[in-house]
CSV table of N, CA and C in Angstrom, one decimal:
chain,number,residue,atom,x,y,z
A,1,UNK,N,90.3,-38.1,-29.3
A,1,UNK,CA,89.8,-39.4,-29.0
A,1,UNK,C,88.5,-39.2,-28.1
A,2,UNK,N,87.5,-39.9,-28.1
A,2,UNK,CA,86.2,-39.8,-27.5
A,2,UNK,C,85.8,-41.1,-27.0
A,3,UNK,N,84.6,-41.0,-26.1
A,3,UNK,CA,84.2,-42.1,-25.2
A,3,UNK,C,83.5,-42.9,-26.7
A,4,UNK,N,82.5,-43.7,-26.1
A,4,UNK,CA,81.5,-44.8,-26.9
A,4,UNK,C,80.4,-43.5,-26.9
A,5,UNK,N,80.3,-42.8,-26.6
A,5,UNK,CA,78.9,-41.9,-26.5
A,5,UNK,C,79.6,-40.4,-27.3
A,6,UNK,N,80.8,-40.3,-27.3
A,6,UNK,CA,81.1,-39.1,-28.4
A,6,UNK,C,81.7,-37.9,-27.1
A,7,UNK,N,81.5,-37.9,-25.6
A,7,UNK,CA,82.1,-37.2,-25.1
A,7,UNK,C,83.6,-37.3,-24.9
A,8,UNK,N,84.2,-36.5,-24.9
A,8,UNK,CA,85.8,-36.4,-24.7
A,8,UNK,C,86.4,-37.1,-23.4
A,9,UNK,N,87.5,-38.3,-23.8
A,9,UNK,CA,87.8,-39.0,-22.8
A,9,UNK,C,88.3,-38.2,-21.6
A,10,UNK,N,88.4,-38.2,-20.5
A,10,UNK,CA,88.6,-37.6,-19.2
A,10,UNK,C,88.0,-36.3,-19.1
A,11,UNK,N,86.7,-36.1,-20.4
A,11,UNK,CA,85.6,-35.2,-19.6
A,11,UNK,C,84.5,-36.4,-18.4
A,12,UNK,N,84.4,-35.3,-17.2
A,12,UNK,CA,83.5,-36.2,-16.1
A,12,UNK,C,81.7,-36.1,-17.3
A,13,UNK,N,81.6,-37.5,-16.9
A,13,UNK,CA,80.1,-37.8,-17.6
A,13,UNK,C,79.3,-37.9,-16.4
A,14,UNK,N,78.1,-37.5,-16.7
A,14,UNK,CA,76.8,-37.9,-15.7
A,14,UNK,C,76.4,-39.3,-15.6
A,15,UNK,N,75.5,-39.9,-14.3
A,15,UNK,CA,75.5,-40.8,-14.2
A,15,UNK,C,74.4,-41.3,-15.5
A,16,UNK,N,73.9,-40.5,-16.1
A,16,UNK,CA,72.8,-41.0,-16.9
A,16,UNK,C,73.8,-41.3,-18.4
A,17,UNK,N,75.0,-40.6,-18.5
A,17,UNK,CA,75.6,-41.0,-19.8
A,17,UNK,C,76.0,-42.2,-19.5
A,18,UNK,N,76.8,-42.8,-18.2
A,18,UNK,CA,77.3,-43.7,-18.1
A,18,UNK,C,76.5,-44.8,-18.2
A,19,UNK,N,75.2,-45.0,-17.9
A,19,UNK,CA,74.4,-45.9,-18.0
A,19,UNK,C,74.2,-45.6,-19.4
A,20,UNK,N,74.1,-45.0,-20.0
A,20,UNK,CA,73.5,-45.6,-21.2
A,20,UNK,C,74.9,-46.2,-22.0
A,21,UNK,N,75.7,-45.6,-21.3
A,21,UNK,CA,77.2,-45.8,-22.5
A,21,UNK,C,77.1,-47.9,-22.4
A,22,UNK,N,77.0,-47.9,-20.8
A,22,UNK,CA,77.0,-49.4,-20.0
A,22,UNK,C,75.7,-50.4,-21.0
A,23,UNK,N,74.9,-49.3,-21.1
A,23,UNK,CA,73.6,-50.3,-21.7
A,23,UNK,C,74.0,-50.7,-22.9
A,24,UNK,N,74.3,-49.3,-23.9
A,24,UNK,CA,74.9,-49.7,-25.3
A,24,UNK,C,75.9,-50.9,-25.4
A,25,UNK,N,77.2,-50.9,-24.5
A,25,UNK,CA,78.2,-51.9,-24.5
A,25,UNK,C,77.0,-53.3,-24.3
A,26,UNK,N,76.5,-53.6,-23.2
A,26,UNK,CA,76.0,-54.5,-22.9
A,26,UNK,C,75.4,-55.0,-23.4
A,27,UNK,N,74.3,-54.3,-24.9
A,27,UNK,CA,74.0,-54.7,-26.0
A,27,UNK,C,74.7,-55.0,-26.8
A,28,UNK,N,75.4,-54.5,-26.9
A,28,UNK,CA,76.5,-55.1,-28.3
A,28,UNK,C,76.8,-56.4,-28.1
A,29,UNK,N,77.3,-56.7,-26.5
A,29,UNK,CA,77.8,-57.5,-26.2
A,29,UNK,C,76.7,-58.5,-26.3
A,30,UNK,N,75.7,-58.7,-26.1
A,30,UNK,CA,74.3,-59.5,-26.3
A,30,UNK,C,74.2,-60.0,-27.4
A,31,UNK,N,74.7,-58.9,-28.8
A,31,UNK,CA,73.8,-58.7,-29.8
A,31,UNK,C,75.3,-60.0,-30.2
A,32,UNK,N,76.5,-59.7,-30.1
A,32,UNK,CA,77.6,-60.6,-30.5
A,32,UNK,C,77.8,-61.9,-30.0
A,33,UNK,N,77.5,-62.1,-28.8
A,33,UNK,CA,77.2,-63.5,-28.3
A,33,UNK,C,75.8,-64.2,-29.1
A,34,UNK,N,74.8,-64.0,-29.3
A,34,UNK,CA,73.8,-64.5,-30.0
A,34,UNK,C,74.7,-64.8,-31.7
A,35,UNK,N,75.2,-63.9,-32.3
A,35,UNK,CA,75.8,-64.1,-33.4
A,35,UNK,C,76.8,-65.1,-33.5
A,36,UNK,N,77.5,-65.0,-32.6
A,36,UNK,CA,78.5,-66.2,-32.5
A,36,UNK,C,77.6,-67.9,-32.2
A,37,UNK,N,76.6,-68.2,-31.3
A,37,UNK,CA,75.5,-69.2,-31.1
A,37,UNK,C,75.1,-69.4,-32.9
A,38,UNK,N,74.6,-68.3,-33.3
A,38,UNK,CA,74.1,-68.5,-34.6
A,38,UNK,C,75.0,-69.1,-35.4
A,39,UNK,N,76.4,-68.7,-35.5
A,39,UNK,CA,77.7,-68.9,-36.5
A,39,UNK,C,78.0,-71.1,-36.1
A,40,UNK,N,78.1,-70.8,-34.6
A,40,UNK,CA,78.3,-72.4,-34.1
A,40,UNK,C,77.1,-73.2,-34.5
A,41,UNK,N,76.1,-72.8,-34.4
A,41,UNK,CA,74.9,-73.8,-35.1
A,41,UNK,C,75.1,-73.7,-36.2
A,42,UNK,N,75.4,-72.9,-36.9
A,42,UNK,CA,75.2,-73.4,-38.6
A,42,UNK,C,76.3,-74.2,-38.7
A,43,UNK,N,77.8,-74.2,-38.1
A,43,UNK,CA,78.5,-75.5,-37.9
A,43,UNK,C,78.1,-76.4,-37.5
A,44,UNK,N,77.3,-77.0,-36.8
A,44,UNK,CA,77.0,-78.2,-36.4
A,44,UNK,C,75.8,-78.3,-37.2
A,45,UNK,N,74.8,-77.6,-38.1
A,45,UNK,CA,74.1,-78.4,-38.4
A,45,UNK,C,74.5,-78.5,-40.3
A,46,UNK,N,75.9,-77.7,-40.8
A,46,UNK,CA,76.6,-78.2,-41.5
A,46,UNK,C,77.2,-79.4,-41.5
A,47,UNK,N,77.6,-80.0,-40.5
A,47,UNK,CA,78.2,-81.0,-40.2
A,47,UNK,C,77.0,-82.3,-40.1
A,48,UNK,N,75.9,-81.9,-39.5
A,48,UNK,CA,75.3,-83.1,-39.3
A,48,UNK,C,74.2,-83.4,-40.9
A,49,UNK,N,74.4,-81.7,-41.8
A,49,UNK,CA,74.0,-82.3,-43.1
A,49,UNK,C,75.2,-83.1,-44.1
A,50,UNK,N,76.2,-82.8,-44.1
A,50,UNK,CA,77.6,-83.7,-44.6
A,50,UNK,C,77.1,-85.3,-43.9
A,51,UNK,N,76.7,-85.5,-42.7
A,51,UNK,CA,76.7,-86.3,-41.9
A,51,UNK,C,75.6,-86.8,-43.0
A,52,UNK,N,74.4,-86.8,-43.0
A,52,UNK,CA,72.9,-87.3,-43.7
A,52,UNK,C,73.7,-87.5,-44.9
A,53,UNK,N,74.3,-86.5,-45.8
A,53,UNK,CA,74.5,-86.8,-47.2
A,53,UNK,C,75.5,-87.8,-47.4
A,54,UNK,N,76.6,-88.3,-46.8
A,54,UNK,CA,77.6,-89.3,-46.6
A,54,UNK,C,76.5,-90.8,-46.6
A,55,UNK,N,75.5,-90.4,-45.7
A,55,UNK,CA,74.8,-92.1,-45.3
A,55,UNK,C,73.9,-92.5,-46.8
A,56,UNK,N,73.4,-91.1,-47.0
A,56,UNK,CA,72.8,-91.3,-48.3
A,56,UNK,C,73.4,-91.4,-49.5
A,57,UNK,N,74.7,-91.1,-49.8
A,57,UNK,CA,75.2,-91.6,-50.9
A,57,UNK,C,75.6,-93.0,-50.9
A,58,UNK,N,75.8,-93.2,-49.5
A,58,UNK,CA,76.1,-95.1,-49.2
A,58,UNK,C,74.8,-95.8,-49.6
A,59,UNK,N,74.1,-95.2,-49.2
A,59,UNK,CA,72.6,-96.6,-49.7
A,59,UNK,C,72.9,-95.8,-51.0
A,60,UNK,N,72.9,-95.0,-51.4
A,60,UNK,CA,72.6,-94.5,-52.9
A,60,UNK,C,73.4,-95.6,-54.1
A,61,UNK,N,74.5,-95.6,-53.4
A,61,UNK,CA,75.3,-96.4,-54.3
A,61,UNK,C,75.4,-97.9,-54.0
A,62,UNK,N,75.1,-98.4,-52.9
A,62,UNK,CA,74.3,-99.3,-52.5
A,62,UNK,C,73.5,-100.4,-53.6
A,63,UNK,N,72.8,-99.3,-53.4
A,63,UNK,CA,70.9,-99.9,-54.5
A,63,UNK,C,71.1,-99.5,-56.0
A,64,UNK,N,72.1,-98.7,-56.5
A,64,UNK,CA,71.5,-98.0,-57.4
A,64,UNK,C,73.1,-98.8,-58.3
A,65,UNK,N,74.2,-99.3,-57.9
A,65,UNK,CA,75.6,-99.9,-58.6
A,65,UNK,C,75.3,-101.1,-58.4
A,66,UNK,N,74.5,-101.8,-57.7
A,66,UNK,CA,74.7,-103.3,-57.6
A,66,UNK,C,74.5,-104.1,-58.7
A,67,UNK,N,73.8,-103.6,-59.9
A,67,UNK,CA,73.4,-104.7,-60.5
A,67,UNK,C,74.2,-104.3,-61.7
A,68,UNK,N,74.4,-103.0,-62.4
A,68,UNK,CA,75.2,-102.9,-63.0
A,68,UNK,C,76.9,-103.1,-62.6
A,69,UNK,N,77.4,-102.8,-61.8
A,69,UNK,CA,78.3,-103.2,-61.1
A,69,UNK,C,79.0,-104.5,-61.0
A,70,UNK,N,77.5,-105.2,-60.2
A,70,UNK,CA,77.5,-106.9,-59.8
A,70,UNK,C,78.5,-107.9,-60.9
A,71,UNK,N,77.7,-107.4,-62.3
A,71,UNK,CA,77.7,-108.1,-63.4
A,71,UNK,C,79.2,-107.6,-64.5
A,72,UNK,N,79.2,-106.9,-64.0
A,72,UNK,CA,80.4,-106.1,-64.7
A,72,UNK,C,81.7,-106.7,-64.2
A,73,UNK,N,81.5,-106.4,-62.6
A,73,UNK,CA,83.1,-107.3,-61.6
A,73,UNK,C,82.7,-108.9,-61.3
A,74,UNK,N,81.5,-109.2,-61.5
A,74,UNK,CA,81.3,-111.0,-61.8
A,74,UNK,C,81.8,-111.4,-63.5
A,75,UNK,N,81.6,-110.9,-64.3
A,75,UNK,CA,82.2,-111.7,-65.2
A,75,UNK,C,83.5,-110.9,-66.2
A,76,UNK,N,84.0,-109.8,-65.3
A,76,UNK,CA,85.5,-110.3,-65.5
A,76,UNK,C,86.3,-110.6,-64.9
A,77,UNK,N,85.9,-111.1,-63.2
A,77,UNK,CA,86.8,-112.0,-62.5
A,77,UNK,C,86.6,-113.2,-63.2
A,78,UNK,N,85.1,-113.9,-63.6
A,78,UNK,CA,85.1,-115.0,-64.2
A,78,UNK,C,86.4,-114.9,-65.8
A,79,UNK,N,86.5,-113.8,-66.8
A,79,UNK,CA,87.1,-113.7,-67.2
A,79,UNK,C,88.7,-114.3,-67.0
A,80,UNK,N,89.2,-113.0,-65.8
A,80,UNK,CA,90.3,-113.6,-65.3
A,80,UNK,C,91.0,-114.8,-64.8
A,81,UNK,N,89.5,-115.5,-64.0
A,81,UNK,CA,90.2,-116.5,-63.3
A,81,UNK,C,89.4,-117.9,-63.7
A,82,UNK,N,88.7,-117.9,-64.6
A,82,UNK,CA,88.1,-119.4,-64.8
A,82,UNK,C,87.4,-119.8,-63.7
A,83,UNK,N,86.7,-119.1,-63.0
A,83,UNK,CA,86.4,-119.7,-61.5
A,83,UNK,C,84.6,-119.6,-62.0
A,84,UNK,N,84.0,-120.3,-60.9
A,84,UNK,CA,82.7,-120.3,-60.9
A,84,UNK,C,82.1,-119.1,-60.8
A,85,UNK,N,81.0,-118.7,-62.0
A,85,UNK,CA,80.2,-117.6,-61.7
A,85,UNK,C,79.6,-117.5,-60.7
A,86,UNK,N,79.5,-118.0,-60.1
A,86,UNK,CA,78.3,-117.5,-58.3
A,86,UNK,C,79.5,-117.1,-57.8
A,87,UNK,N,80.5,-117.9,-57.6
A,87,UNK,CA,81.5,-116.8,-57.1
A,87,UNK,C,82.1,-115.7,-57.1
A,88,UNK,N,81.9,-115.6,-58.3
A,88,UNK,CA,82.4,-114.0,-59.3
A,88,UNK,C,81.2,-113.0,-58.6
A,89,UNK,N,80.0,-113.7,-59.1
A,89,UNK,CA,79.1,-113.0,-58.4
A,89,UNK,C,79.1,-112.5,-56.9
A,90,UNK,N,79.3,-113.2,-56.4
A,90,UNK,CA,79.6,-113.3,-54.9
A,90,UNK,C,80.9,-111.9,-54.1
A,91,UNK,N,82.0,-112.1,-55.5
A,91,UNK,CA,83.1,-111.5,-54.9
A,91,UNK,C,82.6,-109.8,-55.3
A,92,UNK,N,81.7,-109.8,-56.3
A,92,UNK,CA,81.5,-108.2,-56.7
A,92,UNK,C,80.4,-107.9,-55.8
A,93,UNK,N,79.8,-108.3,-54.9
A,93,UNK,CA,78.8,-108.0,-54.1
A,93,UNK,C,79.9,-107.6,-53.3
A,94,UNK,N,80.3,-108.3,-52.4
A,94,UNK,CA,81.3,-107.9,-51.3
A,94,UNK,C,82.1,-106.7,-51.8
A,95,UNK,N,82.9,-106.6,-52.9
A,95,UNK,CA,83.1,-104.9,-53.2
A,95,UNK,C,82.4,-103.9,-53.0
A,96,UNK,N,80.8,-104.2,-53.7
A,96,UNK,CA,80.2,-102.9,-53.3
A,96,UNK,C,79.9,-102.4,-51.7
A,97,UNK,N,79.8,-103.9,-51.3
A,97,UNK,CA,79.6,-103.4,-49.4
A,97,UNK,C,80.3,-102.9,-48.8
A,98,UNK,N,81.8,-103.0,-49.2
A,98,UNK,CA,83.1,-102.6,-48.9
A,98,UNK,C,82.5,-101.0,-49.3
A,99,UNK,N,82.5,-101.0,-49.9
A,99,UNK,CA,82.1,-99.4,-50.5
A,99,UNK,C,81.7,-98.7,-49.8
A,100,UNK,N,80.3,-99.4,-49.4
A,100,UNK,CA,79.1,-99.1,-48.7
A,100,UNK,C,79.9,-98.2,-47.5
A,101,UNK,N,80.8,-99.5,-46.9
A,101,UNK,CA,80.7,-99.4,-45.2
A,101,UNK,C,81.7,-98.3,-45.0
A,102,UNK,N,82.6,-97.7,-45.8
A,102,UNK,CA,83.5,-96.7,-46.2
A,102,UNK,C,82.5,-96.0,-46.3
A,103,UNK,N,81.7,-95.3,-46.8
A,103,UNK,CA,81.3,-94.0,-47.1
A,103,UNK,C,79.9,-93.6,-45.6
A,104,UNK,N,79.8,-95.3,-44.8
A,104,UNK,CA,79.0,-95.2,-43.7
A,104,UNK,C,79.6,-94.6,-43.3
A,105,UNK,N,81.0,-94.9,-42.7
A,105,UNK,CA,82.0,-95.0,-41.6
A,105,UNK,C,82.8,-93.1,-41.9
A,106,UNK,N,82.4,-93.1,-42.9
A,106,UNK,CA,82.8,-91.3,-43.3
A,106,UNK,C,80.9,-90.8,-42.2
A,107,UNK,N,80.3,-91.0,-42.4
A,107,UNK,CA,78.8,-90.5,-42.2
A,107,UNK,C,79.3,-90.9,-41.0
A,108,UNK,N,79.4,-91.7,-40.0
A,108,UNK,CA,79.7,-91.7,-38.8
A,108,UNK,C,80.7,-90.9,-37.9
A,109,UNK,N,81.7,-90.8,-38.4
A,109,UNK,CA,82.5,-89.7,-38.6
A,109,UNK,C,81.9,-88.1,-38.0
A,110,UNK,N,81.2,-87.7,-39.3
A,110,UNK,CA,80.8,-86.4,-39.3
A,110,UNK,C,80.1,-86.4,-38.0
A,111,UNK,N,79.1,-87.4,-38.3
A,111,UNK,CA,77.8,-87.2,-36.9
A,111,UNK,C,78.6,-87.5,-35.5
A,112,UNK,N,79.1,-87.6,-35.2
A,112,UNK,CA,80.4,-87.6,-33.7
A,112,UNK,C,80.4,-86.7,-33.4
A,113,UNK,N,81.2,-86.0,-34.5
A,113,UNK,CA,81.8,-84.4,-34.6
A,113,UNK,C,81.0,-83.5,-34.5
A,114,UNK,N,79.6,-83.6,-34.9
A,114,UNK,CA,78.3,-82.9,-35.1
A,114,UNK,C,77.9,-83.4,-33.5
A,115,UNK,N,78.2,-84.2,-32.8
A,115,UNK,CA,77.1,-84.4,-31.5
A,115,UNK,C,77.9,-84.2,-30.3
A,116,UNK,N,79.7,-84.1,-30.6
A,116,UNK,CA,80.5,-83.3,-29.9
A,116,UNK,C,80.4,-81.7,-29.6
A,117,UNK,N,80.1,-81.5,-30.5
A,117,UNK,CA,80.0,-79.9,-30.7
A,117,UNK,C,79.0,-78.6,-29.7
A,118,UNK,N,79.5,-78.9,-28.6
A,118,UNK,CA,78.6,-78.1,-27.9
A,118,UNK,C,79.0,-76.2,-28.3
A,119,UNK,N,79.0,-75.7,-29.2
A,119,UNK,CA,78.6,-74.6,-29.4
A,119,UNK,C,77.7,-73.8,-28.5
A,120,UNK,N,76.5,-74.2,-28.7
A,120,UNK,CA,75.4,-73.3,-28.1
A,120,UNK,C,75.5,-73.1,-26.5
A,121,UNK,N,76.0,-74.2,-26.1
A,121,UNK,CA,76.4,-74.7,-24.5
A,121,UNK,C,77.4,-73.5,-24.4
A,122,UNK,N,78.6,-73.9,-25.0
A,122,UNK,CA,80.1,-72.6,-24.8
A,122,UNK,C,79.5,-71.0,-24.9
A,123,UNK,N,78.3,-71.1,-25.9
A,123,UNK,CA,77.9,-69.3,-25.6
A,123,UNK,C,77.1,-69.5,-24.2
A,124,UNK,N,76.1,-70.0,-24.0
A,124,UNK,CA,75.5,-70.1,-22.6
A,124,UNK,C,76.0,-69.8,-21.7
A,125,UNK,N,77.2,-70.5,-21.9
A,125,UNK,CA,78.0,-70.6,-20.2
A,125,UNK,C,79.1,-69.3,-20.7
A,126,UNK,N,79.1,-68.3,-21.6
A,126,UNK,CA,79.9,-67.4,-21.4
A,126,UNK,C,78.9,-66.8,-21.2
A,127,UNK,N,77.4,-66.4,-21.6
A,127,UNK,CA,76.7,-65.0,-21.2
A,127,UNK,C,76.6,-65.4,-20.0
A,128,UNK,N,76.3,-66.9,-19.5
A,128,UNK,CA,76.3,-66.8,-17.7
A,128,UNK,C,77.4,-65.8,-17.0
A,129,UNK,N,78.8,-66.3,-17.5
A,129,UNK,CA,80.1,-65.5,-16.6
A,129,UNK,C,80.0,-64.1,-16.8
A,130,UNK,N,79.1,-63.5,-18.0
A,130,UNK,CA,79.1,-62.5,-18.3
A,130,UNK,C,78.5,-61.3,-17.4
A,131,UNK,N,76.9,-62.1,-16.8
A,131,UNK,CA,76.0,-61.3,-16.6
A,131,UNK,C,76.7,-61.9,-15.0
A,132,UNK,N,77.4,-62.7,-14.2
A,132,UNK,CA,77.8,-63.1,-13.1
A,132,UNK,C,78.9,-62.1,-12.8
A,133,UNK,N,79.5,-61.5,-13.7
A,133,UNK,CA,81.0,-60.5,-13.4
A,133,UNK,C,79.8,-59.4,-13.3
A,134,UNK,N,78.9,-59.0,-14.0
A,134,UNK,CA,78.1,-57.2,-13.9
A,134,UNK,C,77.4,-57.5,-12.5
A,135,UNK,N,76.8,-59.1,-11.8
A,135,UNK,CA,76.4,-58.5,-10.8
A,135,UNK,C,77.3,-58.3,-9.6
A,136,UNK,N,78.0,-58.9,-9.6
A,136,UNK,CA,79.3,-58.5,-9.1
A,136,UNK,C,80.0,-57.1,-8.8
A,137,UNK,N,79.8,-56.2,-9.9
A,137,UNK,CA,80.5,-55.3,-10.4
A,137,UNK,C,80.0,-54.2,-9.5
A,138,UNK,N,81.0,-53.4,-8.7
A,138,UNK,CA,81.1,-52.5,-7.5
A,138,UNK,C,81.4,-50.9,-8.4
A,139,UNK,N,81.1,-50.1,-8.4
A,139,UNK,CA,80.8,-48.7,-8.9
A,139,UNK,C,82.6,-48.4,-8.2
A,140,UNK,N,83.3,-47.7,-9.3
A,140,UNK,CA,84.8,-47.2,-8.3
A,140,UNK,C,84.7,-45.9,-7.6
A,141,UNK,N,85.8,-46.0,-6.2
A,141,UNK,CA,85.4,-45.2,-5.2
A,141,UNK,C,85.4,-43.9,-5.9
A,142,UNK,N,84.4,-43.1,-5.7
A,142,UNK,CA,85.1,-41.5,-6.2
A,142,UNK,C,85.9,-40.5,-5.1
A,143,UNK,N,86.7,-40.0,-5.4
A,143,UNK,CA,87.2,-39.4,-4.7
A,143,UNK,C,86.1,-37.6,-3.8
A,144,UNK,N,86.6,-37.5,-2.5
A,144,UNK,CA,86.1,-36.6,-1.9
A,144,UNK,C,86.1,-35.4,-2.3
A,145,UNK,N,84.9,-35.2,-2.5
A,145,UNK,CA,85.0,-34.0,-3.1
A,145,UNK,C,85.5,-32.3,-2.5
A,146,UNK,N,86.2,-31.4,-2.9
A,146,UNK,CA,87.1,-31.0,-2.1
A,146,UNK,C,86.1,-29.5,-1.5
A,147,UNK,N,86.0,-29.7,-0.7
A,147,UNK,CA,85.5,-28.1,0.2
A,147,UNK,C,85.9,-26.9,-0.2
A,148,UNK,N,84.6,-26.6,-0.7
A,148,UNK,CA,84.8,-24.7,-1.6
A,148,UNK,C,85.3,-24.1,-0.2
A,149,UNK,N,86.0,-23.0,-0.7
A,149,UNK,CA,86.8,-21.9,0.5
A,149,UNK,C,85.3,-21.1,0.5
A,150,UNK,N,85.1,-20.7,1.8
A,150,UNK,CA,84.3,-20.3,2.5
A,150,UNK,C,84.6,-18.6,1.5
A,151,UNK,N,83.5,-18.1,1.4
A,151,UNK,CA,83.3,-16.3,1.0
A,151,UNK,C,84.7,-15.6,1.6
A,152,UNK,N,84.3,-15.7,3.3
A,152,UNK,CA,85.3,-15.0,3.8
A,152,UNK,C,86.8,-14.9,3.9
A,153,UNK,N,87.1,-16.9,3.8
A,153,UNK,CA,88.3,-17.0,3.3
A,153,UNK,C,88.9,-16.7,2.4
A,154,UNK,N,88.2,-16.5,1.3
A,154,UNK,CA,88.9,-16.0,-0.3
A,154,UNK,C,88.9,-14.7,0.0
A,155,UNK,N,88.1,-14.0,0.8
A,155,UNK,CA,88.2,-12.6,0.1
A,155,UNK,C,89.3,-11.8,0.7
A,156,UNK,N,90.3,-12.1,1.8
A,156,UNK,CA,91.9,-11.5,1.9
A,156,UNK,C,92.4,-11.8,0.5
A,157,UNK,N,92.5,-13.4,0.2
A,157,UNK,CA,93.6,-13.5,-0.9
A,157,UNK,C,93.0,-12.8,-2.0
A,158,UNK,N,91.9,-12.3,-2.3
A,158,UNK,CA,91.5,-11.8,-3.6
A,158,UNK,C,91.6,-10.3,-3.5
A,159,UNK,N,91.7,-9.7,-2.3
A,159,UNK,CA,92.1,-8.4,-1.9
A,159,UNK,C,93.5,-8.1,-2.2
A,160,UNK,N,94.7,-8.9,-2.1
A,160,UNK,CA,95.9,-8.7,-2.0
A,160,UNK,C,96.1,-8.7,-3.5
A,161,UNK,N,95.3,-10.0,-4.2
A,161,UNK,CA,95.2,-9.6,-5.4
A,161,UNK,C,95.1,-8.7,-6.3
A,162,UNK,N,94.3,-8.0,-6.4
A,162,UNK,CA,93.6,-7.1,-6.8
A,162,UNK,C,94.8,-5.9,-6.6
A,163,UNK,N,95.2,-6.1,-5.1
A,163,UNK,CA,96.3,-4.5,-5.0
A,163,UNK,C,97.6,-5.0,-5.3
A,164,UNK,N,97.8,-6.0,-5.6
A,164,UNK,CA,99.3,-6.2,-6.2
A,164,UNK,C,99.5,-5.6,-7.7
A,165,UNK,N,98.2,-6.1,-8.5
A,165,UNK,CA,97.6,-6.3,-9.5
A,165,UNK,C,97.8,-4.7,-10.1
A,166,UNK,N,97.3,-3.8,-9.2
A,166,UNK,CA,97.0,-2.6,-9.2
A,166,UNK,C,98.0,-1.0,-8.9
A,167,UNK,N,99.4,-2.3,-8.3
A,167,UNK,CA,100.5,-1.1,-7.8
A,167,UNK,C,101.2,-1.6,-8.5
């Protein structure tokens, strides 16, 4: 097993690996928060195109079924019910608005959800906590480093050595 830089875990690194190991992470981490901003906007502005295409198929169908439509459910209500053609007329207009205000009320819908959606905001405010924990961040104590034995002190035990070693 190895660090992020390829040195072996619990080999001591220099302070220059560490910083770069720290820079690398800290890019990545840059490079994935921007990706994630990018992923949440194309949801919201998926949403706010569903939203556009919902309103425009309501006028679409609007303007473009009314007259074939009109005439179609005016005279076979007149069919059905013997009743006055303006009325007939009258009652197939009111269908298509019904229509209408249903596929508005879908387009209203979406755009809510599209203007709820703070995405870009939620990455914001995590690179803020992000870059607020690193300045924060205190280097860990290192321990004292331990006092070489003086020449003279080693050289009894290295003497005794040597003639143990040797008889």
């Amino acid at each position: 097993m190895s660090a992020p830089d390829g040195s072996p875990v619990g080999a001591e690194r220099s302070i220059g690996q560490l910083f770069a190991s720290a820079t690398t992470e800290m890019s990545a981490l840059v490079h994935d928060e921007i990706a994630l901003a990018k992923a949440q906007l194309k949801q919201d502005v998926k949403r706010g195109a569903t939203s556009g295409g919902a309103f425009t198929v309501a006028g679409a169908v609007l303007v473009f079924s009314l007259p074939m439509l009109n005439f179609a459910l005016a005279y076979g209500i007149r069919t059905w019910s013997d009743w006055n053609l303006a009325l007939c007329f009258l009652l197939s207009f009111a269908a298509n608005v019904l229509i209408a205000l249903v596929l508005a009320l879908i387009g209203v819908v979406f755009a809510k959800k599209a203007k709820k959606s703070q995405g870009p905001q939620k990455v914001a405010a995590s690179m803020k906590e992000t870059a607020g924990v690193l300045q924060k961040a205190k280097p860990h104590p290192r321990p004292a480093p331990q006092p070489e034995l003086e020449l003279e002190d080693r050289a009894p035990a290295a003497i005794e050595a040597v003639a143990r070693s040797s008889s």
